[in-house]
Structures are given as structure tokens and as C-alpha cells.
Amino acid sequence: MNTNENLLLAAEWLRTSRHTVVFTGAGVSAESGIPTFRDAGGFWSDFPIEQFATWQGIAESAVKRPRRLADFVYAVLEPIAKAEPNAAHRAIARLEQHGLVTVVTQNVDNLHQAAGSGAVHELHGSFYEIVTPGGRIVRRLARHDLQRVAESIQRVRSGVAPLARLLWSLRPILGVGPRGFHRPNVVLFGDALPERAWSQALDAARDCSCLIQVGCSGTVLPAAMLPQEAKAGGARVITIDPHSSHGDVWLSGTAADILPQLAAAAYGDG
Ligand code: OAD
């Protein structure tokens, strides 16, 4: 099938869907300026997973290579603090005008909510929430809070006494405060997924008639099981991604290009 036939078929599945799940990964935010993890130039190509993707690795990096950890935190935080929703986030939010839509995301950047999506299940948490080790939210951040932390970390990267200054810069989001230990509400490798978000995502995947996966490499479990769960329940699976082709139909291209086209083909309102 050529690209146009794929688009028309996917649009027909979307238009006739009783319940649509949009399952997103880092690729949906790439055009908002946030790097993905595994593409060339992605986070894990610059910062090894074993040093930066677990709390233990981060603690060790703080002691052994604090300046490098400052580089990592800055690389993650600065684009998130600056990012605005792109045409893909906005098209996903508009799908709700046409029927039941549930958004399930692996991203921690709050961009679906900023674009206006209602039901968003964040499987890997949110950088905008600060929690206790038990997961209780102690503070919700605004974008300018993250921007301020990013600016302060930027100064640590070139200065003296990097560990002490890094810890001082991070204290709005990580450290010990009057209410005990606090940290960003993000899931790293080895952490359990937030129970409620995961069970609601699983229920939605099992219930839906169409699942659109956008910008997901499908490499990280258990999130990567959702398309298979949807398929096992009889749903059609549409993949939007420039490289990754799994699913019943593949719309090859970027999220911000393809999603408005798909919405236009389904409802005439790209
Ligand atoms: P990855 O970096 O693994 O994959 C990004 C996907 O987005 C790839 O399939 C790319 O081809 C695709 N992509 C790149 N640019 C795109 C664009 N403009 N439009 C659409 N797609 C594009 O990111 P995730 O699959 O989200 O978890 O990674 C899953 C998890 O691995 C993350 O949540 C994070 C990471 O380690 C944890 O840290 C626990």
C-alpha cells in the first residue's frame, strides 16, 4: 500500500473508532525541541544508561563526575523547561472533539496537558511534580521554576566546587527539605510504574478499538506491551514514526507532519 492509501485506511479506522488510545513516546515531543532517547543525538547516546538512568547511577555520578551529572540534568531539563506543544500535541488534543480519546504517554514534559488533552496517563511520571520517596506530591512546579533550576545548573557546569553547587542548584527539585527527602516524580530504570496510571492505561488499551502509537521505539517494558494488549482485544494499531514500523498500518513521517494530516483525513479538521 502506498502512503496515501495507508493514510486513508488509518483515517477510516480513526473515524469509526468507539474509543481511541493515543500512546506517545519521546518522538511526539521531538519537534518541540526535546531530544529523544535512542535516536542519533538522543539522551542515551550522550549519557550512558548505566550512569544516568537509575537513581543509584545518578548518586554515583554525583560523587564521581558531578560536572557530567550537571551536564545531564541540564540536557534533560533545559529543553523541557522551554518546550511548547507542537502541531502533533495540538492535533491529539483536538481528537477529543470527535469521540472518546485516552492519551497514554511515556513523556514527562506535560505537553499533552498544555495542548489541552483531558485524560492523560503519565506512565513515567512528570518533571513538573516533586514527590516524597513514597510518591506523595509535595509541590507542583510551574515552567518558570524549571527554567530557574536549568539556569542555575548552567552556571555549575563551568564553575568550581561542582558537587556542592549542583546540590544547591537542584534543591527546589531534589534534596532534603523541611518536609523530608524530595525528588522529581520521574520513573527511572528499576522503578515501578505509578500503579494508577498503569492500570488505567491497561484498561484503556484493552477497551479501545483503535490505538495510535506516536514516536515510540517500543523498547521499554511494560509500556511497550500496550499496543499488543490493544491488538489482543481486537483494536487496530496505527504507527506514526519516521523509522519504527510495527503496527497494522505505518504512517511514515514525523508526528507534527502526520497527525494533522490524519485528523484532516478523518474529520476534515487538520
Ligand atoms: P526512544 O528514543 O526510544 O524512541 C523515540 C522514537 O521516536 C523512535 O522510534 C524514533 O524513530 C521516533 N521519532 C523520532 N523523531 C520523531 C518525530 N519527529 N516524530 C515521530 N517520531 C519520531 O523514546 P521512547 O520510545 O519514548 O524511559 O523511549 C521509551 C522510554 O525509554 C522513555 O520513556 C525513557 C527511556 O529510557 C525511562 O527513562 C524509564
PDB file of C-alpha atoms and ligand atoms in Angstrom:
ATOM      1  CA  MET A   1       0.000   0.000   0.000  1.00  0.00           C
ATOM      2  CA  ASN A   2       1.285   3.477  -0.730  1.00  0.00           C
ATOM      3  CA  THR A   3       1.421   6.256   1.834  1.00  0.00           C
ATOM      4  CA  ASN A   4      -1.824   7.840   0.741  1.00  0.00           C
ATOM      5  CA  GLU A   5      -3.704   4.529   0.928  1.00  0.00           C
ATOM      6  CA  ASN A   6      -2.252   3.956   4.398  1.00  0.00           C
ATOM      7  CA  LEU A   7      -3.389   7.404   5.475  1.00  0.00           C
ATOM      8  CA  LEU A   8      -6.930   6.848   4.177  1.00  0.00           C
ATOM      9  CA  LEU A   9      -7.178   3.443   5.846  1.00  0.00           C
ATOM     10  CA  ALA A  10      -5.902   4.813   9.167  1.00  0.00           C
ATOM     11  CA  ALA A  11      -8.318   7.750   8.892  1.00  0.00           C
ATOM     12  CA  GLU A  12     -11.219   5.343   8.378  1.00  0.00           C
ATOM     13  CA  TRP A  13     -10.202   3.357  11.477  1.00  0.00           C
ATOM     14  CA  LEU A  14      -9.931   6.560  13.494  1.00  0.00           C
ATOM     15  CA  ARG A  15     -13.273   7.944  12.276  1.00  0.00           C
ATOM     16  CA  THR A  16     -15.154   4.747  13.114  1.00  0.00           C
ATOM     17  CA  SER A  17     -13.357   4.100  16.402  1.00  0.00           C
ATOM     18  CA  ARG A  18     -15.531   3.858  19.541  1.00  0.00           C
ATOM     19  CA  HIS A  19     -12.595   4.580  21.859  1.00  0.00           C
ATOM     20  CA  THR A  20      -9.165   5.714  20.650  1.00  0.00           C
ATOM     21  CA  VAL A  21      -5.980   5.452  22.673  1.00  0.00           C
ATOM     22  CA  VAL A  22      -3.095   7.690  21.631  1.00  0.00           C
ATOM     23  CA  PHE A  23       0.102   6.187  23.034  1.00  0.00           C
ATOM     24  CA  THR A  24       3.068   8.545  22.803  1.00  0.00           C
ATOM     25  CA  GLY A  25       6.814   8.393  23.307  1.00  0.00           C
ATOM     26  CA  ALA A  26       9.662  10.847  23.006  1.00  0.00           C
ATOM     27  CA  GLY A  27       9.145  11.232  19.237  1.00  0.00           C
ATOM     28  CA  VAL A  28       5.922  13.218  19.728  1.00  0.00           C
ATOM     29  CA  SER A  29       7.887  15.953  21.513  1.00  0.00           C
ATOM     30  CA  ALA A  30      10.915  15.917  19.187  1.00  0.00           C
ATOM     31  CA  GLU A  31       9.520  18.797  17.150  1.00  0.00           C
ATOM     32  CA  SER A  32       9.067  20.770  20.375  1.00  0.00           C
ATOM     33  CA  GLY A  33      12.855  20.661  20.715  1.00  0.00           C
ATOM     34  CA  ILE A  34      13.159  17.822  23.240  1.00  0.00           C
ATOM     35  CA  PRO A  35      15.648  15.159  22.083  1.00  0.00           C
ATOM     36  CA  THR A  36      14.533  11.525  22.030  1.00  0.00           C
ATOM     37  CA  PHE A  37      16.462   8.837  23.924  1.00  0.00           C
ATOM     38  CA  ARG A  38      17.679   6.415  21.271  1.00  0.00           C
ATOM     39  CA  ASP A  39      17.918   8.370  18.014  1.00  0.00           C
ATOM     40  CA  ALA A  40      21.298   9.763  16.949  1.00  0.00           C
ATOM     41  CA  GLY A  41      21.979  12.663  19.316  1.00  0.00           C
ATOM     42  CA  GLY A  42      19.453  11.268  21.809  1.00  0.00           C
ATOM     43  CA  PHE A  43      19.994  11.342  25.575  1.00  0.00           C
ATOM     44  CA  TRP A  44      21.290   7.785  25.842  1.00  0.00           C
ATOM     45  CA  SER A  45      23.867   8.277  23.093  1.00  0.00           C
ATOM     46  CA  ASP A  46      25.471  11.154  25.030  1.00  0.00           C
ATOM     47  CA  PHE A  47      24.876   9.877  28.563  1.00  0.00           C
ATOM     48  CA  PRO A  48      25.286   6.120  29.215  1.00  0.00           C
ATOM     49  CA  ILE A  49      22.133   4.465  30.591  1.00  0.00           C
ATOM     50  CA  GLU A  50      24.061   2.683  33.347  1.00  0.00           C
ATOM     51  CA  GLN A  51      25.361   6.013  34.720  1.00  0.00           C
ATOM     52  CA  PHE A  52      22.302   8.210  34.304  1.00  0.00           C
ATOM     53  CA  ALA A  53      19.110   6.132  34.031  1.00  0.00           C
ATOM     54  CA  THR A  54      18.913   4.777  37.602  1.00  0.00           C
ATOM     55  CA  TRP A  55      18.871   6.572  40.955  1.00  0.00           C
ATOM     56  CA  GLN A  56      21.931   4.560  42.006  1.00  0.00           C
ATOM     57  CA  GLY A  57      23.799   5.543  38.842  1.00  0.00           C
ATOM     58  CA  ILE A  58      22.864   9.177  39.431  1.00  0.00           C
ATOM     59  CA  ALA A  59      24.064   9.046  43.058  1.00  0.00           C
ATOM     60  CA  GLU A  60      27.384   7.532  41.924  1.00  0.00           C
ATOM     61  CA  SER A  61      27.726  10.084  39.135  1.00  0.00           C
ATOM     62  CA  ALA A  62      27.130  12.880  41.675  1.00  0.00           C
ATOM     63  CA  VAL A  63      30.157  11.731  43.642  1.00  0.00           C
ATOM     64  CA  LYS A  64      32.471  10.631  40.805  1.00  0.00           C
ATOM     65  CA  ARG A  65      31.601  13.046  37.991  1.00  0.00           C
ATOM     66  CA  PRO A  66      29.407  15.899  39.293  1.00  0.00           C
ATOM     67  CA  ARG A  67      30.116  18.170  36.336  1.00  0.00           C
ATOM     68  CA  ARG A  68      28.994  15.447  33.932  1.00  0.00           C
ATOM     69  CA  LEU A  69      25.848  14.939  36.018  1.00  0.00           C
ATOM     70  CA  ALA A  70      25.224  18.692  35.803  1.00  0.00           C
ATOM     71  CA  ASP A  71      25.560  18.374  32.000  1.00  0.00           C
ATOM     72  CA  PHE A  72      22.995  15.544  32.018  1.00  0.00           C
ATOM     73  CA  VAL A  73      20.463  17.316  34.238  1.00  0.00           C
ATOM     74  CA  TYR A  74      20.841  20.466  32.152  1.00  0.00           C
ATOM     75  CA  ALA A  75      20.425  18.493  28.892  1.00  0.00           C
ATOM     76  CA  VAL A  76      17.172  16.992  30.201  1.00  0.00           C
ATOM     77  CA  LEU A  77      15.730  19.982  31.998  1.00  0.00           C
ATOM     78  CA  GLU A  78      16.514  22.906  29.711  1.00  0.00           C
ATOM     79  CA  PRO A  79      14.565  21.703  26.632  1.00  0.00           C
ATOM     80  CA  ILE A  80      11.601  20.607  28.772  1.00  0.00           C
ATOM     81  CA  ALA A  81      11.505  23.988  30.519  1.00  0.00           C
ATOM     82  CA  LYS A  82      11.457  25.773  27.125  1.00  0.00           C
ATOM     83  CA  ALA A  83       9.205  23.455  25.127  1.00  0.00           C
ATOM     84  CA  GLU A  84       5.801  24.387  23.743  1.00  0.00           C
ATOM     85  CA  PRO A  85       3.273  21.877  22.377  1.00  0.00           C
ATOM     86  CA  ASN A  86       3.731  21.232  18.659  1.00  0.00           C
ATOM     87  CA  ALA A  87       1.199  20.505  15.906  1.00  0.00           C
ATOM     88  CA  ALA A  88       1.063  16.831  16.936  1.00  0.00           C
ATOM     89  CA  HIS A  89       0.126  17.561  20.571  1.00  0.00           C
ATOM     90  CA  ARG A  90      -2.494  20.028  19.359  1.00  0.00           C
ATOM     91  CA  ALA A  91      -3.973  17.584  16.810  1.00  0.00           C
ATOM     92  CA  ILE A  92      -4.169  14.887  19.511  1.00  0.00           C
ATOM     93  CA  ALA A  93      -5.996  17.273  21.856  1.00  0.00           C
ATOM     94  CA  ARG A  94      -8.489  18.164  19.099  1.00  0.00           C
ATOM     95  CA  LEU A  95      -9.354  14.481  18.533  1.00  0.00           C
ATOM     96  CA  GLU A  96     -11.421  14.708  21.732  1.00  0.00           C
ATOM     97  CA  GLN A  97     -13.961  16.850  19.855  1.00  0.00           C
ATOM     98  CA  HIS A  98     -14.879  13.763  17.831  1.00  0.00           C
ATOM     99  CA  GLY A  99     -15.156  10.959  20.361  1.00  0.00           C
ATOM    100  CA  LEU A 100     -13.682   9.141  23.333  1.00  0.00           C
ATOM    101  CA  VAL A 101      -9.893   9.552  23.444  1.00  0.00           C
ATOM    102  CA  THR A 102      -7.413   8.494  26.111  1.00  0.00           C
ATOM    103  CA  VAL A 103      -3.814   9.700  25.943  1.00  0.00           C
ATOM    104  CA  VAL A 104      -1.145   7.463  27.447  1.00  0.00           C
ATOM    105  CA  THR A 105       2.344   8.905  27.433  1.00  0.00           C
ATOM    106  CA  GLN A 106       5.838   7.864  28.427  1.00  0.00           C
ATOM    107  CA  ASN A 107       6.890  11.517  28.405  1.00  0.00           C
ATOM    108  CA  VAL A 108       7.418  13.656  31.496  1.00  0.00           C
ATOM    109  CA  ASP A 109       7.115  17.037  29.765  1.00  0.00           C
ATOM    110  CA  ASN A 110       3.443  17.965  30.390  1.00  0.00           C
ATOM    111  CA  LEU A 111       2.995  18.941  26.725  1.00  0.00           C
ATOM    112  CA  HIS A 112      -0.216  16.948  26.155  1.00  0.00           C
ATOM    113  CA  GLN A 113      -1.890  18.759  29.039  1.00  0.00           C
ATOM    114  CA  ALA A 114      -0.506  22.098  27.811  1.00  0.00           C
ATOM    115  CA  ALA A 115      -2.069  21.389  24.396  1.00  0.00           C
ATOM    116  CA  GLY A 116      -5.451  20.740  26.036  1.00  0.00           C
ATOM    117  CA  SER A 117      -5.749  16.943  26.227  1.00  0.00           C
ATOM    118  CA  GLY A 118      -8.084  15.913  29.055  1.00  0.00           C
ATOM    119  CA  ALA A 119      -7.394  12.315  30.092  1.00  0.00           C
ATOM    120  CA  VAL A 120      -3.595  11.877  30.124  1.00  0.00           C
ATOM    121  CA  HIS A 121      -1.996   8.896  31.868  1.00  0.00           C
ATOM    122  CA  GLU A 122       1.714   9.539  32.502  1.00  0.00           C
ATOM    123  CA  LEU A 123       3.400   6.146  32.748  1.00  0.00           C
ATOM    124  CA  HIS A 124       6.838   7.553  33.563  1.00  0.00           C
ATOM    125  CA  GLY A 125       5.649  10.396  35.796  1.00  0.00           C
ATOM    126  CA  SER A 126       6.118  14.130  35.346  1.00  0.00           C
ATOM    127  CA  PHE A 127       9.027  16.506  35.766  1.00  0.00           C
ATOM    128  CA  TYR A 128       6.511  19.084  36.979  1.00  0.00           C
ATOM    129  CA  GLU A 129       5.723  17.174  40.190  1.00  0.00           C
ATOM    130  CA  ILE A 130       8.003  16.899  43.211  1.00  0.00           C
ATOM    131  CA  VAL A 131       7.351  13.859  45.402  1.00  0.00           C
ATOM    132  CA  THR A 132       8.482  12.098  48.564  1.00  0.00           C
ATOM    133  CA  PRO A 133      10.134   8.665  48.188  1.00  0.00           C
ATOM    134  CA  GLY A 134       6.658   7.201  48.861  1.00  0.00           C
ATOM    135  CA  GLY A 135       5.225   9.113  45.880  1.00  0.00           C
ATOM    136  CA  ARG A 136       3.278  11.800  47.774  1.00  0.00           C
ATOM    137  CA  ILE A 137       3.242  15.057  45.810  1.00  0.00           C
ATOM    138  CA  VAL A 138       4.797  17.862  47.868  1.00  0.00           C
ATOM    139  CA  ARG A 139       4.879  20.522  45.180  1.00  0.00           C
ATOM    140  CA  ARG A 140       3.743  21.171  41.613  1.00  0.00           C
ATOM    141  CA  LEU A 141       6.164  23.237  39.579  1.00  0.00           C
ATOM    142  CA  ALA A 142       5.477  25.909  37.019  1.00  0.00           C
ATOM    143  CA  ARG A 143       7.539  26.152  33.871  1.00  0.00           C
ATOM    144  CA  HIS A 144       9.488  29.137  35.255  1.00  0.00           C
ATOM    145  CA  ASP A 145      10.548  27.015  38.283  1.00  0.00           C
ATOM    146  CA  LEU A 146      12.185  24.522  35.905  1.00  0.00           C
ATOM    147  CA  GLN A 147      13.691  27.357  33.881  1.00  0.00           C
ATOM    148  CA  ARG A 148      15.259  28.809  37.024  1.00  0.00           C
ATOM    149  CA  VAL A 149      16.764  25.451  38.021  1.00  0.00           C
ATOM    150  CA  ALA A 150      18.114  24.985  34.487  1.00  0.00           C
ATOM    151  CA  GLU A 151      19.757  28.437  34.559  1.00  0.00           C
ATOM    152  CA  SER A 152      21.310  27.737  37.922  1.00  0.00           C
ATOM    153  CA  ILE A 153      22.681  24.355  36.746  1.00  0.00           C
ATOM    154  CA  GLN A 154      24.089  26.004  33.645  1.00  0.00           C
ATOM    155  CA  ARG A 155      26.356  28.081  35.916  1.00  0.00           C
ATOM    156  CA  VAL A 156      27.553  24.925  37.782  1.00  0.00           C
ATOM    157  CA  ARG A 157      28.819  23.361  34.560  1.00  0.00           C
ATOM    158  CA  SER A 158      31.794  25.677  34.303  1.00  0.00           C
ATOM    159  CA  GLY A 159      32.368  26.773  37.911  1.00  0.00           C
ATOM    160  CA  VAL A 160      34.397  25.429  40.845  1.00  0.00           C
ATOM    161  CA  ALA A 161      33.137  23.005  43.569  1.00  0.00           C
ATOM    162  CA  PRO A 162      30.656  21.425  41.187  1.00  0.00           C
ATOM    163  CA  LEU A 163      29.099  18.877  43.587  1.00  0.00           C
ATOM    164  CA  ALA A 164      28.233  21.382  46.301  1.00  0.00           C
ATOM    165  CA  ARG A 165      26.927  23.870  43.750  1.00  0.00           C
ATOM    166  CA  LEU A 166      24.992  21.197  41.862  1.00  0.00           C
ATOM    167  CA  LEU A 167      23.228  20.086  45.058  1.00  0.00           C
ATOM    168  CA  TRP A 168      22.456  23.721  45.889  1.00  0.00           C
ATOM    169  CA  SER A 169      21.079  24.359  42.376  1.00  0.00           C
ATOM    170  CA  LEU A 170      18.938  21.250  42.471  1.00  0.00           C
ATOM    171  CA  ARG A 171      17.396  21.891  45.880  1.00  0.00           C
ATOM    172  CA  PRO A 172      13.997  23.109  44.502  1.00  0.00           C
ATOM    173  CA  ILE A 173      13.557  19.699  42.851  1.00  0.00           C
ATOM    174  CA  LEU A 174      15.874  17.272  44.649  1.00  0.00           C
ATOM    175  CA  GLY A 175      17.242  17.038  48.172  1.00  0.00           C
ATOM    176  CA  VAL A 176      16.304  17.256  51.802  1.00  0.00           C
ATOM    177  CA  GLY A 177      13.925  20.000  52.869  1.00  0.00           C
ATOM    178  CA  PRO A 178      11.570  20.828  55.728  1.00  0.00           C
ATOM    179  CA  ARG A 179       9.216  18.065  54.591  1.00  0.00           C
ATOM    180  CA  GLY A 180      11.911  15.371  54.205  1.00  0.00           C
ATOM    181  CA  PHE A 181      13.558  13.998  51.069  1.00  0.00           C
ATOM    182  CA  HIS A 182      12.042  15.126  47.781  1.00  0.00           C
ATOM    183  CA  ARG A 183      12.699  14.412  44.109  1.00  0.00           C
ATOM    184  CA  PRO A 184      11.093  14.800  40.660  1.00  0.00           C
ATOM    185  CA  ASN A 185       8.256  12.366  40.031  1.00  0.00           C
ATOM    186  CA  VAL A 186      10.012  10.570  37.192  1.00  0.00           C
ATOM    187  CA  VAL A 187      10.354   6.833  36.654  1.00  0.00           C
ATOM    188  CA  LEU A 188      13.897   5.653  36.084  1.00  0.00           C
ATOM    189  CA  PHE A 189      15.035   2.140  35.206  1.00  0.00           C
ATOM    190  CA  GLY A 190      14.305  -0.245  38.080  1.00  0.00           C
ATOM    191  CA  ASP A 191      11.429   1.901  39.421  1.00  0.00           C
ATOM    192  CA  ALA A 192       7.863   0.632  39.455  1.00  0.00           C
ATOM    193  CA  LEU A 193       5.382   2.431  37.230  1.00  0.00           C
ATOM    194  CA  PRO A 194       2.781   4.598  39.014  1.00  0.00           C
ATOM    195  CA  GLU A 195       0.117   1.994  39.783  1.00  0.00           C
ATOM    196  CA  ARG A 196      -2.957   4.066  38.984  1.00  0.00           C
ATOM    197  CA  ALA A 197      -1.645   5.442  35.669  1.00  0.00           C
ATOM    198  CA  TRP A 198      -0.557   1.961  34.578  1.00  0.00           C
ATOM    199  CA  SER A 199      -3.835   0.230  35.453  1.00  0.00           C
ATOM    200  CA  GLN A 200      -5.868   2.973  33.738  1.00  0.00           C
ATOM    201  CA  ALA A 201      -3.634   2.759  30.663  1.00  0.00           C
ATOM    202  CA  LEU A 202      -4.007  -1.017  30.537  1.00  0.00           C
ATOM    203  CA  ASP A 203      -7.800  -0.772  30.889  1.00  0.00           C
ATOM    204  CA  ALA A 204      -7.931   1.819  28.104  1.00  0.00           C
ATOM    205  CA  ALA A 205      -5.720  -0.296  25.801  1.00  0.00           C
ATOM    206  CA  ARG A 206      -7.880  -3.375  26.395  1.00  0.00           C
ATOM    207  CA  ASP A 207     -11.068  -1.384  25.793  1.00  0.00           C
ATOM    208  CA  CYS A 208     -10.102   0.657  22.745  1.00  0.00           C
ATOM    209  CA  SER A 209     -10.985  -0.031  19.118  1.00  0.00           C
ATOM    210  CA  CYS A 210      -8.033   1.939  17.721  1.00  0.00           C
ATOM    211  CA  LEU A 211      -4.612   2.655  19.204  1.00  0.00           C
ATOM    212  CA  ILE A 212      -2.307   5.212  17.578  1.00  0.00           C
ATOM    213  CA  GLN A 213       1.296   4.910  18.716  1.00  0.00           C
ATOM    214  CA  VAL A 214       3.364   8.003  18.052  1.00  0.00           C
ATOM    215  CA  GLY A 215       7.141   8.298  18.340  1.00  0.00           C
ATOM    216  CA  CYS A 216       7.701   5.178  20.490  1.00  0.00           C
ATOM    217  CA  SER A 217      10.643   2.836  19.906  1.00  0.00           C
ATOM    218  CA  GLY A 218       8.744   0.056  21.721  1.00  0.00           C
ATOM    219  CA  THR A 219      11.840  -0.968  23.669  1.00  0.00           C
ATOM    220  CA  VAL A 220      10.874  -0.201  27.261  1.00  0.00           C
ATOM    221  CA  LEU A 221       8.601  -2.529  29.187  1.00  0.00           C
ATOM    222  CA  PRO A 222       5.955  -2.637  30.463  1.00  0.00           C
ATOM    223  CA  ALA A 223       4.765   0.399  28.458  1.00  0.00           C
ATOM    224  CA  ALA A 224       5.685  -1.307  25.182  1.00  0.00           C
ATOM    225  CA  MET A 225       3.068  -4.006  25.910  1.00  0.00           C
ATOM    226  CA  LEU A 226       0.151  -1.617  25.398  1.00  0.00           C
ATOM    227  CA  PRO A 227      -0.154  -1.928  21.595  1.00  0.00           C
ATOM    228  CA  GLN A 228      -0.139  -5.744  21.914  1.00  0.00           C
ATOM    229  CA  GLU A 229      -2.788  -5.556  24.638  1.00  0.00           C
ATOM    230  CA  ALA A 230      -4.927  -3.382  22.378  1.00  0.00           C
ATOM    231  CA  LYS A 231      -4.419  -5.759  19.462  1.00  0.00           C
ATOM    232  CA  ALA A 232      -5.318  -8.773  21.586  1.00  0.00           C
ATOM    233  CA  GLY A 233      -8.596  -7.009  22.381  1.00  0.00           C
ATOM    234  CA  GLY A 234      -9.353  -6.576  18.668  1.00  0.00           C
ATOM    235  CA  ALA A 235      -8.145  -2.976  18.191  1.00  0.00           C
ATOM    236  CA  ARG A 236      -6.443  -1.627  15.079  1.00  0.00           C
ATOM    237  CA  VAL A 237      -2.925  -0.302  15.713  1.00  0.00           C
ATOM    238  CA  ILE A 238      -1.639   2.695  13.722  1.00  0.00           C
ATOM    239  CA  THR A 239       2.038   3.669  13.980  1.00  0.00           C
ATOM    240  CA  ILE A 240       3.271   7.213  13.324  1.00  0.00           C
ATOM    241  CA  ASP A 241       7.061   7.334  13.284  1.00  0.00           C
ATOM    242  CA  PRO A 242       9.783   8.097  10.737  1.00  0.00           C
ATOM    243  CA  HIS A 243      11.642   4.833  11.481  1.00  0.00           C
ATOM    244  CA  SER A 244       9.697   2.352  13.574  1.00  0.00           C
ATOM    245  CA  SER A 245       7.160   0.396  11.507  1.00  0.00           C
ATOM    246  CA  HIS A 246       5.337  -2.020  13.840  1.00  0.00           C
ATOM    247  CA  GLY A 247       1.507  -1.968  13.967  1.00  0.00           C
ATOM    248  CA  ASP A 248      -1.240  -2.767  11.438  1.00  0.00           C
ATOM    249  CA  VAL A 249      -0.549   0.313   9.390  1.00  0.00           C
ATOM    250  CA  TRP A 250       2.555   2.516   9.378  1.00  0.00           C
ATOM    251  CA  LEU A 251       2.376   6.223   8.597  1.00  0.00           C
ATOM    252  CA  SER A 252       5.994   7.029   7.982  1.00  0.00           C
ATOM    253  CA  GLY A 253       6.930  10.596   8.904  1.00  0.00           C
ATOM    254  CA  THR A 254       7.151  12.965  11.807  1.00  0.00           C
ATOM    255  CA  ALA A 255       4.402  13.400  14.372  1.00  0.00           C
ATOM    256  CA  ALA A 256       3.841  17.109  13.711  1.00  0.00           C
ATOM    257  CA  ASP A 257       3.521  16.435   9.980  1.00  0.00           C
ATOM    258  CA  ILE A 258       1.394  13.266  10.010  1.00  0.00           C
ATOM    259  CA  LEU A 259      -1.037  13.784  12.904  1.00  0.00           C
ATOM    260  CA  PRO A 260      -2.719  16.890  11.453  1.00  0.00           C
ATOM    261  CA  GLN A 261      -2.959  15.071   8.083  1.00  0.00           C
ATOM    262  CA  LEU A 262      -4.569  12.057   9.750  1.00  0.00           C
ATOM    263  CA  ALA A 263      -7.072  14.253  11.617  1.00  0.00           C
ATOM    264  CA  ALA A 264      -7.865  16.126   8.402  1.00  0.00           C
ATOM    265  CA  ALA A 265      -8.411  12.876   6.501  1.00  0.00           C
ATOM    266  CA  ALA A 266     -10.633  11.508   9.284  1.00  0.00           C
ATOM    267  CA  TYR A 267     -12.647  14.608  10.199  1.00  0.00           C
ATOM    268  CA  GLY A 268     -11.702  17.346   7.770  1.00  0.00           C
ATOM    269  CA  ASP A 269     -10.115  19.470  10.507  1.00  0.00           C
ATOM    270  CA  GLY A 270      -6.358  19.030  10.457  1.00  0.00           C
TER     271      GLY A 270
HETATM  272  P1  OAD B   1      13.045   6.466  22.070  1.00  0.00           P
HETATM  273  O1  OAD B   1      14.116   7.480  21.994  1.00  0.00           O
HETATM  274  O2  OAD B   1      13.422   5.080  22.467  1.00  0.00           O
HETATM  275  O3  OAD B   1      12.322   6.363  20.656  1.00  0.00           O
HETATM  276  C1  OAD B   1      11.877   7.523  20.005  1.00  0.00           C
HETATM  277  C2  OAD B   1      11.034   7.129  18.812  1.00  0.00           C
HETATM  278  O4  OAD B   1      10.551   8.342  18.234  1.00  0.00           O
HETATM  279  C3  OAD B   1      11.808   6.367  17.729  1.00  0.00           C
HETATM  280  O5  OAD B   1      11.005   5.280  17.237  1.00  0.00           O
HETATM  281  C4  OAD B   1      12.015   7.440  16.643  1.00  0.00           C
HETATM  282  O6  OAD B   1      12.059   6.894  15.328  1.00  0.00           O
HETATM  283  C5  OAD B   1      10.771   8.295  16.831  1.00  0.00           C
HETATM  284  N1  OAD B   1      10.878   9.686  16.379  1.00  0.00           N
HETATM  285  C6  OAD B   1      11.967  10.483  16.309  1.00  0.00           C
HETATM  286  N2  OAD B   1      11.619  11.712  15.874  1.00  0.00           N
HETATM  287  C7  OAD B   1      10.285  11.684  15.646  1.00  0.00           C
HETATM  288  C8  OAD B   1       9.322  12.652  15.206  1.00  0.00           C
HETATM  289  N3  OAD B   1       9.672  13.899  14.905  1.00  0.00           N
HETATM  290  N4  OAD B   1       8.027  12.257  15.114  1.00  0.00           N
HETATM  291  C9  OAD B   1       7.658  10.991  15.422  1.00  0.00           C
HETATM  292  N5  OAD B   1       8.519  10.053  15.849  1.00  0.00           N
HETATM  293  C10 OAD B   1       9.797  10.393  15.974  1.00  0.00           C
HETATM  294  O7  OAD B   1      11.907   7.068  23.013  1.00  0.00           O
HETATM  295  P2  OAD B   1      10.729   6.283  23.765  1.00  0.00           P
HETATM  296  O8  OAD B   1      10.208   5.167  22.944  1.00  0.00           O
HETATM  297  O9  OAD B   1       9.768   7.302  24.242  1.00  0.00           O
HETATM  298  O10 OAD B   1      12.091   5.825  29.968  1.00  0.00           O
HETATM  299  O11 OAD B   1      11.529   5.707  24.999  1.00  0.00           O
HETATM  300  C11 OAD B   1      10.849   4.997  25.970  1.00  0.00           C
HETATM  301  C12 OAD B   1      11.481   5.209  27.296  1.00  0.00           C
HETATM  302  O12 OAD B   1      12.905   4.978  27.223  1.00  0.00           O
HETATM  303  C13 OAD B   1      11.418   6.623  27.842  1.00  0.00           C
HETATM  304  O13 OAD B   1      10.188   6.952  28.418  1.00  0.00           O
HETATM  305  C14 OAD B   1      12.522   6.629  28.855  1.00  0.00           C
HETATM  306  C15 OAD B   1      13.586   5.964  28.024  1.00  0.00           C
HETATM  307  O14 OAD B   1      14.605   5.337  28.728  1.00  0.00           O
HETATM  308  C16 OAD B   1      12.744   5.845  31.131  1.00  0.00           C
HETATM  309  O15 OAD B   1      13.709   6.572  31.296  1.00  0.00           O
HETATM  310  C17 OAD B   1      12.190   4.929  32.163  1.00  0.00           C
END
